[in-house]
Short mmCIF file of C-alpha atoms in Angstrom, two decimals:
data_model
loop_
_atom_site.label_atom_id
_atom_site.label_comp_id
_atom_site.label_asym_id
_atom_site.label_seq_id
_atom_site.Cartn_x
_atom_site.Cartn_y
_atom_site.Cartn_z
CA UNK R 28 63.68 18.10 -93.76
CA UNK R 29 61.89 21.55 -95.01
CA UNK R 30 58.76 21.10 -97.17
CA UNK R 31 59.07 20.74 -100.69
CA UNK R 32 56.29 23.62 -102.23
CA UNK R 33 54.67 22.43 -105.17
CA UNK R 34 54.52 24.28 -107.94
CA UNK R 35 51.06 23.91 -109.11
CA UNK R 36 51.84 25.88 -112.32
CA UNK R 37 54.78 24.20 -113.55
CA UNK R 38 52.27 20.69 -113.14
CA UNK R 39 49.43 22.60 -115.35
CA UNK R 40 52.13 23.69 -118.18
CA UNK R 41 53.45 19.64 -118.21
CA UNK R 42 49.85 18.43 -118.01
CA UNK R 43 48.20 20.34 -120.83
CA UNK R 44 51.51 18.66 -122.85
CA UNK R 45 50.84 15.43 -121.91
CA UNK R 46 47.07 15.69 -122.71
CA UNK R 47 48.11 16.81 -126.23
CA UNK R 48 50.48 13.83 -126.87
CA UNK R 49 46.88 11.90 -126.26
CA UNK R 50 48.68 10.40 -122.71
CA UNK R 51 45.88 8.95 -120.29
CA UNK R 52 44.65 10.47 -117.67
CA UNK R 53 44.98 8.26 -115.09
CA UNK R 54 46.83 4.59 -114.59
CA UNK R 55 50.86 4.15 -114.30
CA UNK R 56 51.89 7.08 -116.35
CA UNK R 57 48.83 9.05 -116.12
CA UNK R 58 48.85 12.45 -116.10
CA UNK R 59 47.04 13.24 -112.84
CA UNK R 60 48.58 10.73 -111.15
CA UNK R 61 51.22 12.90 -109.77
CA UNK R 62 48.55 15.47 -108.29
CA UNK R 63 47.47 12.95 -106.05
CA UNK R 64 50.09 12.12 -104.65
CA UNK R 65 51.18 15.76 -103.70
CA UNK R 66 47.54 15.95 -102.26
CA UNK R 67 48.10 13.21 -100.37
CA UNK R 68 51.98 14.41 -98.37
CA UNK R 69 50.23 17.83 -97.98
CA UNK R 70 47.14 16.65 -96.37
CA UNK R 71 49.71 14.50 -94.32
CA UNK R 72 51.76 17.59 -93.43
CA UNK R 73 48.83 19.64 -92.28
CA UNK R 74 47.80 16.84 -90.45
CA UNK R 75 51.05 16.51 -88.46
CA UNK R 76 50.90 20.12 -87.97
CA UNK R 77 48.21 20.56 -86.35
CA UNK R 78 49.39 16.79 -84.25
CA UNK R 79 52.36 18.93 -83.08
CA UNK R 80 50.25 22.13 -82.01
CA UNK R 81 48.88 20.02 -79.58
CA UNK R 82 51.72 18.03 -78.36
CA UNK R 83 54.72 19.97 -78.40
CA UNK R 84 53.99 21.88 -74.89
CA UNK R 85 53.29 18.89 -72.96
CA UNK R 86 55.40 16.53 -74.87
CA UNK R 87 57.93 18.78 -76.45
CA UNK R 88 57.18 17.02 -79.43
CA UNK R 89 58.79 17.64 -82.59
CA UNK R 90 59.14 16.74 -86.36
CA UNK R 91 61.64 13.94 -87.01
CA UNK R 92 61.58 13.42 -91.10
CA UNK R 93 59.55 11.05 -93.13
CA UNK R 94 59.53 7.35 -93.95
CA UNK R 95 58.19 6.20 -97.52
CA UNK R 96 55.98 3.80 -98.76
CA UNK R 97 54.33 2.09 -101.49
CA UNK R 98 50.56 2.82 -101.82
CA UNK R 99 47.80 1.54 -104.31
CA UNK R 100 44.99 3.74 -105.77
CA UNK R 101 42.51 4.29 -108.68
CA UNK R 102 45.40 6.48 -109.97
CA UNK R 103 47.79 3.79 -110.05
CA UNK R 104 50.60 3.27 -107.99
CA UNK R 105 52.83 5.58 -106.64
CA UNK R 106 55.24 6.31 -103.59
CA UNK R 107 54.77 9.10 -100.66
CA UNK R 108 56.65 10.41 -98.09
CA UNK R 109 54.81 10.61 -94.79
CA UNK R 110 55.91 12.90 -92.30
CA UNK R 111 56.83 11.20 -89.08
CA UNK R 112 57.38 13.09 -85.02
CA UNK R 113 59.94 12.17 -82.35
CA UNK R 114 57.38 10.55 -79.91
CA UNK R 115 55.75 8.45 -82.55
CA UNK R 116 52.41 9.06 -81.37
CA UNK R 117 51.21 10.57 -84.69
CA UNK R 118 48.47 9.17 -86.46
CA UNK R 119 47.51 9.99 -89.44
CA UNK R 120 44.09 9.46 -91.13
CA UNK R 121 44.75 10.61 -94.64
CA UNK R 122 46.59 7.77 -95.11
CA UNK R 123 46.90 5.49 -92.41
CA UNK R 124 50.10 4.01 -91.02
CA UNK R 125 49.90 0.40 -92.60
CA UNK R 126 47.60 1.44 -95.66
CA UNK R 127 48.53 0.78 -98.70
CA UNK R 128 44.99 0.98 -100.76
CA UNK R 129 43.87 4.67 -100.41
CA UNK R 130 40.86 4.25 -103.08
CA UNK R 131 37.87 2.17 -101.76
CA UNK R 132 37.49 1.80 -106.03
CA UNK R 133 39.87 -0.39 -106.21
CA UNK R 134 38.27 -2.64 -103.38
CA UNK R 135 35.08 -2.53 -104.88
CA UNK R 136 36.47 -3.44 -108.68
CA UNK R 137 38.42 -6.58 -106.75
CA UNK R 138 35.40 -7.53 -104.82
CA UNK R 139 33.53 -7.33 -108.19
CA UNK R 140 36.02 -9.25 -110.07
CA UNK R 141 36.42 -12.08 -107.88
CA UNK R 142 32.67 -12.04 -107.50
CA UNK R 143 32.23 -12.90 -111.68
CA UNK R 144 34.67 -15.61 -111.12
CA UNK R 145 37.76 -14.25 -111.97
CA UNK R 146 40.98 -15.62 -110.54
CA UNK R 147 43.11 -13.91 -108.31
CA UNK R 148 45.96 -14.18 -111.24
CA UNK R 149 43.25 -12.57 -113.09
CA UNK R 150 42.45 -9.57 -110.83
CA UNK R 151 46.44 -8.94 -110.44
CA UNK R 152 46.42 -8.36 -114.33
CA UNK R 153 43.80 -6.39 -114.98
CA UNK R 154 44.83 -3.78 -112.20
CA UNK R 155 48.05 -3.91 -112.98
CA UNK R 156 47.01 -3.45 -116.83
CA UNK R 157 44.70 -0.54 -115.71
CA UNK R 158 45.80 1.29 -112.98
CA UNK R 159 49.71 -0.01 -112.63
CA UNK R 160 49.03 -1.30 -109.36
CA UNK R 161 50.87 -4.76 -108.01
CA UNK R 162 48.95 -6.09 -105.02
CA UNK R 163 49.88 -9.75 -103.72
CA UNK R 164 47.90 -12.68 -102.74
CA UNK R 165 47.68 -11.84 -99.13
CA UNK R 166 45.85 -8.33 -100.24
CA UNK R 167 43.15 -9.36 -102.18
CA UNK R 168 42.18 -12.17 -99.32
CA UNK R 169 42.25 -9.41 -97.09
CA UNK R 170 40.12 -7.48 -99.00
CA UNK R 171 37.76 -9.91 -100.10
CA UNK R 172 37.57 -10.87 -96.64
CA UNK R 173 35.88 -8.14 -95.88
CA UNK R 174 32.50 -9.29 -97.09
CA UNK R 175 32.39 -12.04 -94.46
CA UNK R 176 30.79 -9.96 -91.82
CA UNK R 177 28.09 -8.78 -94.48
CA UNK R 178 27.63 -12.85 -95.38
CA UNK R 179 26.89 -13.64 -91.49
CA UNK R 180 24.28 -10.50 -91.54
CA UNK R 181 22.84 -11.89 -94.55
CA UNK R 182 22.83 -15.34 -93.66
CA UNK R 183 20.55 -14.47 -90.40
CA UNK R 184 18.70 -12.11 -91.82
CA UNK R 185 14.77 -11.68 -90.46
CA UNK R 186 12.50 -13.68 -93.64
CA UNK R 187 9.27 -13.24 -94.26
CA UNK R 188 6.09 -15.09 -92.51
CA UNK R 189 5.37 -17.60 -95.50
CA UNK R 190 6.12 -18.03 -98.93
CA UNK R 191 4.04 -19.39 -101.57
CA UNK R 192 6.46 -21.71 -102.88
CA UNK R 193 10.54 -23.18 -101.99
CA UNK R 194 12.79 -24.65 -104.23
CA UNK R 195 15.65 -26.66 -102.15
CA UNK R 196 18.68 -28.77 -103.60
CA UNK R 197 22.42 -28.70 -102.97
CA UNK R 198 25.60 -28.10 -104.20
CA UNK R 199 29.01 -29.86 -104.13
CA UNK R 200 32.38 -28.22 -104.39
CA UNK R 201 35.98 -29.37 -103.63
CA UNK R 202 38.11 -28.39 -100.90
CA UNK R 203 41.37 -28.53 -99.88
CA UNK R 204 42.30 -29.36 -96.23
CA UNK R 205 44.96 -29.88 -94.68
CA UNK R 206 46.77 -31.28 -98.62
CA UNK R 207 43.50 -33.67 -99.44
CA UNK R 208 41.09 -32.63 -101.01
CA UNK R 209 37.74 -33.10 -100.03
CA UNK R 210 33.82 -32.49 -101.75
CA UNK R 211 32.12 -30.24 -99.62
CA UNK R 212 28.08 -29.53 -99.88
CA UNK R 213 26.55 -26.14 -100.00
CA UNK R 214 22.58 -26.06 -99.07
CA UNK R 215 20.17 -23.78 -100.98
CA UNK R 216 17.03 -22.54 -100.85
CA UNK R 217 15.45 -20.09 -103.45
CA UNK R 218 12.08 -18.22 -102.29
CA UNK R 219 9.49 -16.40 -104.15
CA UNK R 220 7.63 -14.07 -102.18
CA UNK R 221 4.11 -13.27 -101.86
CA UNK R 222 4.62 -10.26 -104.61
CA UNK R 223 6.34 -12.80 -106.88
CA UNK R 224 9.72 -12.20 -105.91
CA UNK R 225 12.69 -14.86 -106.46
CA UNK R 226 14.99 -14.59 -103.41
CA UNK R 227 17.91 -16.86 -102.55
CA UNK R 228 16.25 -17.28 -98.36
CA UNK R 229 19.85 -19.11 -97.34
CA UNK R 230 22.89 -21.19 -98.41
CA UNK R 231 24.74 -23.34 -95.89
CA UNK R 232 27.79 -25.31 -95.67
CA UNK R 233 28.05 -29.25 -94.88
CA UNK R 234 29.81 -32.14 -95.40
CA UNK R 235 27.51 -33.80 -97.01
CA UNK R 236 24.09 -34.05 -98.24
CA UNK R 237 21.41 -35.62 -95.29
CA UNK R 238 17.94 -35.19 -94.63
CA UNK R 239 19.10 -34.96 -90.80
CA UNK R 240 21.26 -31.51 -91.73
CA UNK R 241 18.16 -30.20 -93.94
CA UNK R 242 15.83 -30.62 -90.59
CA UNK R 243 18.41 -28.28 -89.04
CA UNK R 244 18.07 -25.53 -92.29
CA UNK R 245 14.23 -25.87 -91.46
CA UNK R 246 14.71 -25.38 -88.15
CA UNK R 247 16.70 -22.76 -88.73
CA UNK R 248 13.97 -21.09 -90.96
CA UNK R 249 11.71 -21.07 -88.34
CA UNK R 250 13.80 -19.18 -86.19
CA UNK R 251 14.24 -16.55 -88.89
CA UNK R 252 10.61 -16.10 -89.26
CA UNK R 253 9.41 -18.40 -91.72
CA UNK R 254 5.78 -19.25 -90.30
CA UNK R 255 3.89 -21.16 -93.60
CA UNK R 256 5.41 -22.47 -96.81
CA UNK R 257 2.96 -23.39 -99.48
CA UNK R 258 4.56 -26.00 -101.49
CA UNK R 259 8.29 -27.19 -101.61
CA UNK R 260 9.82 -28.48 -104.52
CA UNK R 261 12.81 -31.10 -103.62
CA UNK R 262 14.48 -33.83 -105.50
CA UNK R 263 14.07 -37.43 -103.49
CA UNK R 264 16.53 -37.65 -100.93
CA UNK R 265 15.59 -40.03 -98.37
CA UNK R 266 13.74 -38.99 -95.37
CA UNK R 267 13.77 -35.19 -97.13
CA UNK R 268 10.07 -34.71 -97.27
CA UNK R 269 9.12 -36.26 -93.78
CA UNK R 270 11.71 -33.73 -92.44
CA UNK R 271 9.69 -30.29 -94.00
CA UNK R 272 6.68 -32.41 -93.61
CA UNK R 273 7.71 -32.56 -89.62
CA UNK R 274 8.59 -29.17 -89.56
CA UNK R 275 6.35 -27.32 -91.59
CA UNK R 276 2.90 -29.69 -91.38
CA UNK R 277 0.83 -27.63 -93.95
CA UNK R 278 3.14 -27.67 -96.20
CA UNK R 279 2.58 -29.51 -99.15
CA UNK R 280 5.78 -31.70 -100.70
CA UNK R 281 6.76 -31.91 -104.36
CA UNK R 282 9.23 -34.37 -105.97
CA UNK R 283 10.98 -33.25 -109.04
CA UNK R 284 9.73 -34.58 -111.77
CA UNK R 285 12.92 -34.38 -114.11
CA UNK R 286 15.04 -35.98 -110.87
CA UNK R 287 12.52 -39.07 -111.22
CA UNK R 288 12.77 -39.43 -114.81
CA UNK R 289 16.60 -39.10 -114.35
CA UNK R 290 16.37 -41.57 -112.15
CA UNK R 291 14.75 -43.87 -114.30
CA UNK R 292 17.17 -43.29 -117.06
CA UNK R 293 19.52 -45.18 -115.12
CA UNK R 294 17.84 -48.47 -115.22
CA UNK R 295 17.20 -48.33 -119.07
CA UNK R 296 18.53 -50.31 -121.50
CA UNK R 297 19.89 -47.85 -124.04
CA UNK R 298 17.80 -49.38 -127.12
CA UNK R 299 14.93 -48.95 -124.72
CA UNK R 300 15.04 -45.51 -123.70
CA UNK R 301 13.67 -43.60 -126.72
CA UNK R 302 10.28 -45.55 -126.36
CA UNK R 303 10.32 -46.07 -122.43
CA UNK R 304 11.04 -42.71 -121.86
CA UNK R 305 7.79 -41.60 -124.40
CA UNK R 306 5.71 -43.31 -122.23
CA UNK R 307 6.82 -42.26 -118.99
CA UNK R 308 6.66 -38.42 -120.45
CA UNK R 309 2.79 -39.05 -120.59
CA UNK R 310 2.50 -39.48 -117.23
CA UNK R 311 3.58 -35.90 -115.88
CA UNK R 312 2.11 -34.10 -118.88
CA UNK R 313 -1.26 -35.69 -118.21
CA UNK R 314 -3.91 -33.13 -117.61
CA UNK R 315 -5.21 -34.92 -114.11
CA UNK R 316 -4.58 -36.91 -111.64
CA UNK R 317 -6.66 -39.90 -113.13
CA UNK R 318 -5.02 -39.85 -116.48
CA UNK R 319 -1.45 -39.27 -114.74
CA UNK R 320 -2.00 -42.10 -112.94
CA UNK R 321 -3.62 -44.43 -116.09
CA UNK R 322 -0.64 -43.41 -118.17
CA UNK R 323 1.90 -44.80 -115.07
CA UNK R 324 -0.45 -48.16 -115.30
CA UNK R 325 -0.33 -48.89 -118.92
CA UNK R 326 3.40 -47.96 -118.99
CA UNK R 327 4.03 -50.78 -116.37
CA UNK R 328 1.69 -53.25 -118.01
CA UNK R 329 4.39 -52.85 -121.03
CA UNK R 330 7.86 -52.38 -119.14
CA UNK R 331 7.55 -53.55 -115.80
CA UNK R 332 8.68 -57.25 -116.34
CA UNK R 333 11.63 -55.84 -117.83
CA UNK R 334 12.11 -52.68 -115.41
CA UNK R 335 10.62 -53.36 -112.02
CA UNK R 336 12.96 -51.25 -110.32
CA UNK R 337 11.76 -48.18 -112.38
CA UNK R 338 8.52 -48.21 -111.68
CA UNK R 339 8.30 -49.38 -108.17
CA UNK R 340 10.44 -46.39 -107.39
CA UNK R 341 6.94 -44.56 -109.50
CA UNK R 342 4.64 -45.98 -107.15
CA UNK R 343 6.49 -45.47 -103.77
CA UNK R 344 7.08 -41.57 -104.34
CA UNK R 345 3.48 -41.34 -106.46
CA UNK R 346 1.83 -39.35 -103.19
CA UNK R 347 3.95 -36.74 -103.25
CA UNK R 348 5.11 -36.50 -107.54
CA UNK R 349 1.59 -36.43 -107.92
CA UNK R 350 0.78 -33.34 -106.03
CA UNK R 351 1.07 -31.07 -108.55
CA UNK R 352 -1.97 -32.52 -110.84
CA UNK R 353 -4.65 -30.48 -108.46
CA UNK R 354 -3.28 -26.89 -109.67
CA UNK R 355 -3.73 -25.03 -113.00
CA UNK R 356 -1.47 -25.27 -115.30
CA UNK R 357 0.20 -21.95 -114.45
CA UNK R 358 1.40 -23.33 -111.27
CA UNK R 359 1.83 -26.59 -111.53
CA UNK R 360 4.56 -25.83 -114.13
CA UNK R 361 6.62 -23.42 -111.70
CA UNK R 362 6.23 -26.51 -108.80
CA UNK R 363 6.47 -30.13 -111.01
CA UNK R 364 10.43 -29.44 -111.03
CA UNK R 365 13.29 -27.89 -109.12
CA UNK R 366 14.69 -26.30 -112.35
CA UNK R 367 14.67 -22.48 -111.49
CA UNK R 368 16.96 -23.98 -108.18
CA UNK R 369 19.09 -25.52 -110.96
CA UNK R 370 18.96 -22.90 -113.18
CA UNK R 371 19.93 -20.85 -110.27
CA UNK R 372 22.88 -23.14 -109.82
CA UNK R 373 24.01 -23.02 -112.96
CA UNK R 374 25.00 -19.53 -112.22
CA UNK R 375 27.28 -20.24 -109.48
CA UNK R 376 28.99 -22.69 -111.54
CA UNK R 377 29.52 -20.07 -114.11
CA UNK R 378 31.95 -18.14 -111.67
CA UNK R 379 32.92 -21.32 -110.01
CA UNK R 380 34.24 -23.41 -113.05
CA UNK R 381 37.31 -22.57 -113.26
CA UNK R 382 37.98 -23.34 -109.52
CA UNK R 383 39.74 -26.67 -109.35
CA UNK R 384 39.63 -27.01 -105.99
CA UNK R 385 38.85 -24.06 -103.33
CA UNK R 386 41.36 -23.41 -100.80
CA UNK R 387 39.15 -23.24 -97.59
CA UNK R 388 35.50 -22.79 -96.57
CA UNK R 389 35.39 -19.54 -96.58
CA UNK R 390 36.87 -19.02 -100.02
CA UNK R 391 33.47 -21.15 -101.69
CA UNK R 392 31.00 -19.12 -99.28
CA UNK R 393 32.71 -15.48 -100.79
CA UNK R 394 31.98 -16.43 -104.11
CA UNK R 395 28.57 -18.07 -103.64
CA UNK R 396 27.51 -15.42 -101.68
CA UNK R 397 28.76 -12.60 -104.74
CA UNK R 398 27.01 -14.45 -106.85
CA UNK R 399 23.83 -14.71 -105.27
CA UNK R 400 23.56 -10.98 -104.83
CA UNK R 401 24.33 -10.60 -108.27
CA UNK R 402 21.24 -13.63 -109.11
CA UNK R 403 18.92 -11.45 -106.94
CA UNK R 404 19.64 -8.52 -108.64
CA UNK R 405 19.13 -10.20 -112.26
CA UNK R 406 16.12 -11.22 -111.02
CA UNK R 407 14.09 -7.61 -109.56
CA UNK R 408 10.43 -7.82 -110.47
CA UNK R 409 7.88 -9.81 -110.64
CA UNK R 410 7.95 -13.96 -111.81
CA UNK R 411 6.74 -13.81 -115.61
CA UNK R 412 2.75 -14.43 -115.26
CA UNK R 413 3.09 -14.04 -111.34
CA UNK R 414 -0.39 -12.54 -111.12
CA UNK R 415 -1.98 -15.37 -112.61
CA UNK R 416 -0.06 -17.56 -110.24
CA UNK R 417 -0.97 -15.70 -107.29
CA UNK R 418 -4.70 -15.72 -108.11
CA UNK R 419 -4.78 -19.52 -108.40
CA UNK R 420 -2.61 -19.81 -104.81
CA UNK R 421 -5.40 -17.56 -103.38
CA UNK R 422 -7.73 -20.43 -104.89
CA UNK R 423 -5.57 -22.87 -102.73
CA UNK R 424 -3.58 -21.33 -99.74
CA UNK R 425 -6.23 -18.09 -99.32
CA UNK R 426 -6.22 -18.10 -95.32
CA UNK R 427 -2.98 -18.84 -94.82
CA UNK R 428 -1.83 -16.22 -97.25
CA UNK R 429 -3.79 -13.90 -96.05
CA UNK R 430 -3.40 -14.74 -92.62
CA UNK R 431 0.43 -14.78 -92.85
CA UNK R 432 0.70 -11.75 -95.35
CA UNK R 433 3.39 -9.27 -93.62
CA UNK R 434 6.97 -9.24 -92.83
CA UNK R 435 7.86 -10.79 -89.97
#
């Protein structure tokens, strides 16, 4: 089959027409879409030209036609003829034998779609609404996929040698294996470093929530690097605290103060809660220690007939809620909850909602993982007020700060 010459003029003449009837430039019917593709079979020509220079002695090898196929780009979508020899041992780079996406754009746009939550019904429309391109189910897994390798690198990245203070909670998502479907837990821990950056350290998968697989995240930390953490902020699962407490000995533990008034909630008698729930509110927002802990007496004297379950629940967790009445105010409000954890969840759950159920593990990890890169980049820079934070840790932690203050 000779070479079909194309006549670059003739294309200039139709293209200047089809800018002037305002036609776009690229997409299904765009007006340079065409010049790709002739780019394309001529790089594949001089390709197979240069192929046979350096076969055809030894080999005898010849041309023997070309086979067409379907491929994807930027451009939209559009057919080619690839030139093909006798011994079939020509292998082209241009375009490789089974590729059918010649525009890493387009990968990047799906990995950034899926990554903001969109489905994969979605992503179909929107390429084929802007670029004319039809790509099946099986595509965009496999190119979504492709971030998997970068997850693992991420995942066991080298951390620092401390951090001032850890926020840790957990997820739950539903899965579907083998037809039943089944809530899964994802493990999180958000960081800020010693310059007052927020950093997502690690998220893990498990069946479900246990102080036993959190000892194994710690562990896990350690091996990473993590030397020294300052103070870490957890809600009140059982045996949580003694497990970083084990682990990490300096470390100082926080409860979450919302988690223990939501906890409380529970127990209250709706006509009750308005007026129980005042008094409990003094307790945390009590300048000291001493007053904290006079505001949790006189709130029992009044409701602990009625509620003993409430504040017995008060007094076994008081060592460690309490922790935060020795620091300014500047810190104690960034440690007395785990809200920037939650707020940090809420996030995922913005690009998660619309998931019913996910299809396997790895599907929940890709999207997690897109959205925590796109979390740590909302968050570049310092905390708000980090300076005045970091002076009163230096008040606190100052030799194990300073002792610990490099990258491992």
């Amino acid at each position: 089959m000779e070479k079909e010459k194309f006549d670059f003029e003739a294309f200039a003449k139709q293209a200047a027409e089809q800018l002037r009837q305002k036609k776009p430039f690229t997409g299904k019917d765009g007006v340079f879409t065409p010049l790709i593709k002739k780019i394309l079979e001529a790089a594949l020509e001089g390709e197979l030209d240069s192929h046979l220079e350096e076969t055809r002695k030894s080999e005898k090898n010849r041309r023997n036609g070309r086979s067409s196929k379907n491929v994807q780009s930027s451009l939209g979508g559009f057919e080619i003829f690839s030139p093909r020899d006798c011994n079939a041992t020509f292998e082209p780079i241009t375009v490789e034998k089974r590729q059918t996406i010649i525009s890493s754009d387009i990968d990047k746009q799906i990995i950034s779609l899926f990554g903001m939550g969109n489905s994969y019904s979605d992503i179909q429309k929107h390429l084929s609404d802007m670029y004319g391109v039809d790509i099946s189910d099986g595509t965009l897994t496999a190119i979504t996929n492709r971030i998997i390798p970068e997850i693992k690198e991420w995942q066991n990245r080298p951390l620092e040698n401390v951090y001032p203070v850890i926020w840790l909670d957990a997820m739950y998502f539903k899965v579907r294996e083998n037809g039943v479907v089944k809530t899964k837990t994802i493990y999180s821990i958000l960081a800020v470093s010693l310059e007052g950056q927020k950093e997502v350290i690690g998220i893990y998968f498990g069946d479900s929530e246990s102080s036993a697989f959190w000892r194994q995240i710690l562990n896990e930390l350690q091996s990473r690097g993590v030397h020294d953490i300052c103070v870490a902020c957890i809600d009140n699962l059982k045996g949580f605290g003694d497990a970083i407490e084990d682990m990490f000995p300096n470390t100082e533990v926080q409860l979450c103060i919302v988690h223990q008034m939501r906890n409380s909630l529970k127990y209250m008698s709706w006509k009750d809660q308005r007026s129980l729930t005042a008094d409990l509110k003094k307790i945390y927002q009590a300048s000291s220690l001493d007053l904290g802990l006079h505001y949790l007496n006189q709130a029992e004297e009044k409701w602990g007939a009625k509620y003993p379950v409430i504040f017995r629940s008060w007094r076994n967790n008081w060592d460690r809620l309490s922790n935060f009445y020795k620091y300014p105010a500047t810190l104690k409000k960034i440690i007395y909850t785990t809200n920037p954890i939650e707020s940090f969840h809420r996030m995922v759950r913005k690009v998660t909602k619309t998931k019913g159920a996910f299809s396997n593990e790895d599907a929940i990890i890709k999207q997690i993982y897109l959205a925590t890169i796109n979390a740590n980049t909302k968050w570049s820079g310092k905390m708000f007020g980090w300076n005045t934070v970091r002076n009163e840790l230096n008040i606190y932690f100052a030799d194990r700060l300073l002792n610990n203050d490099t990258v491992h």
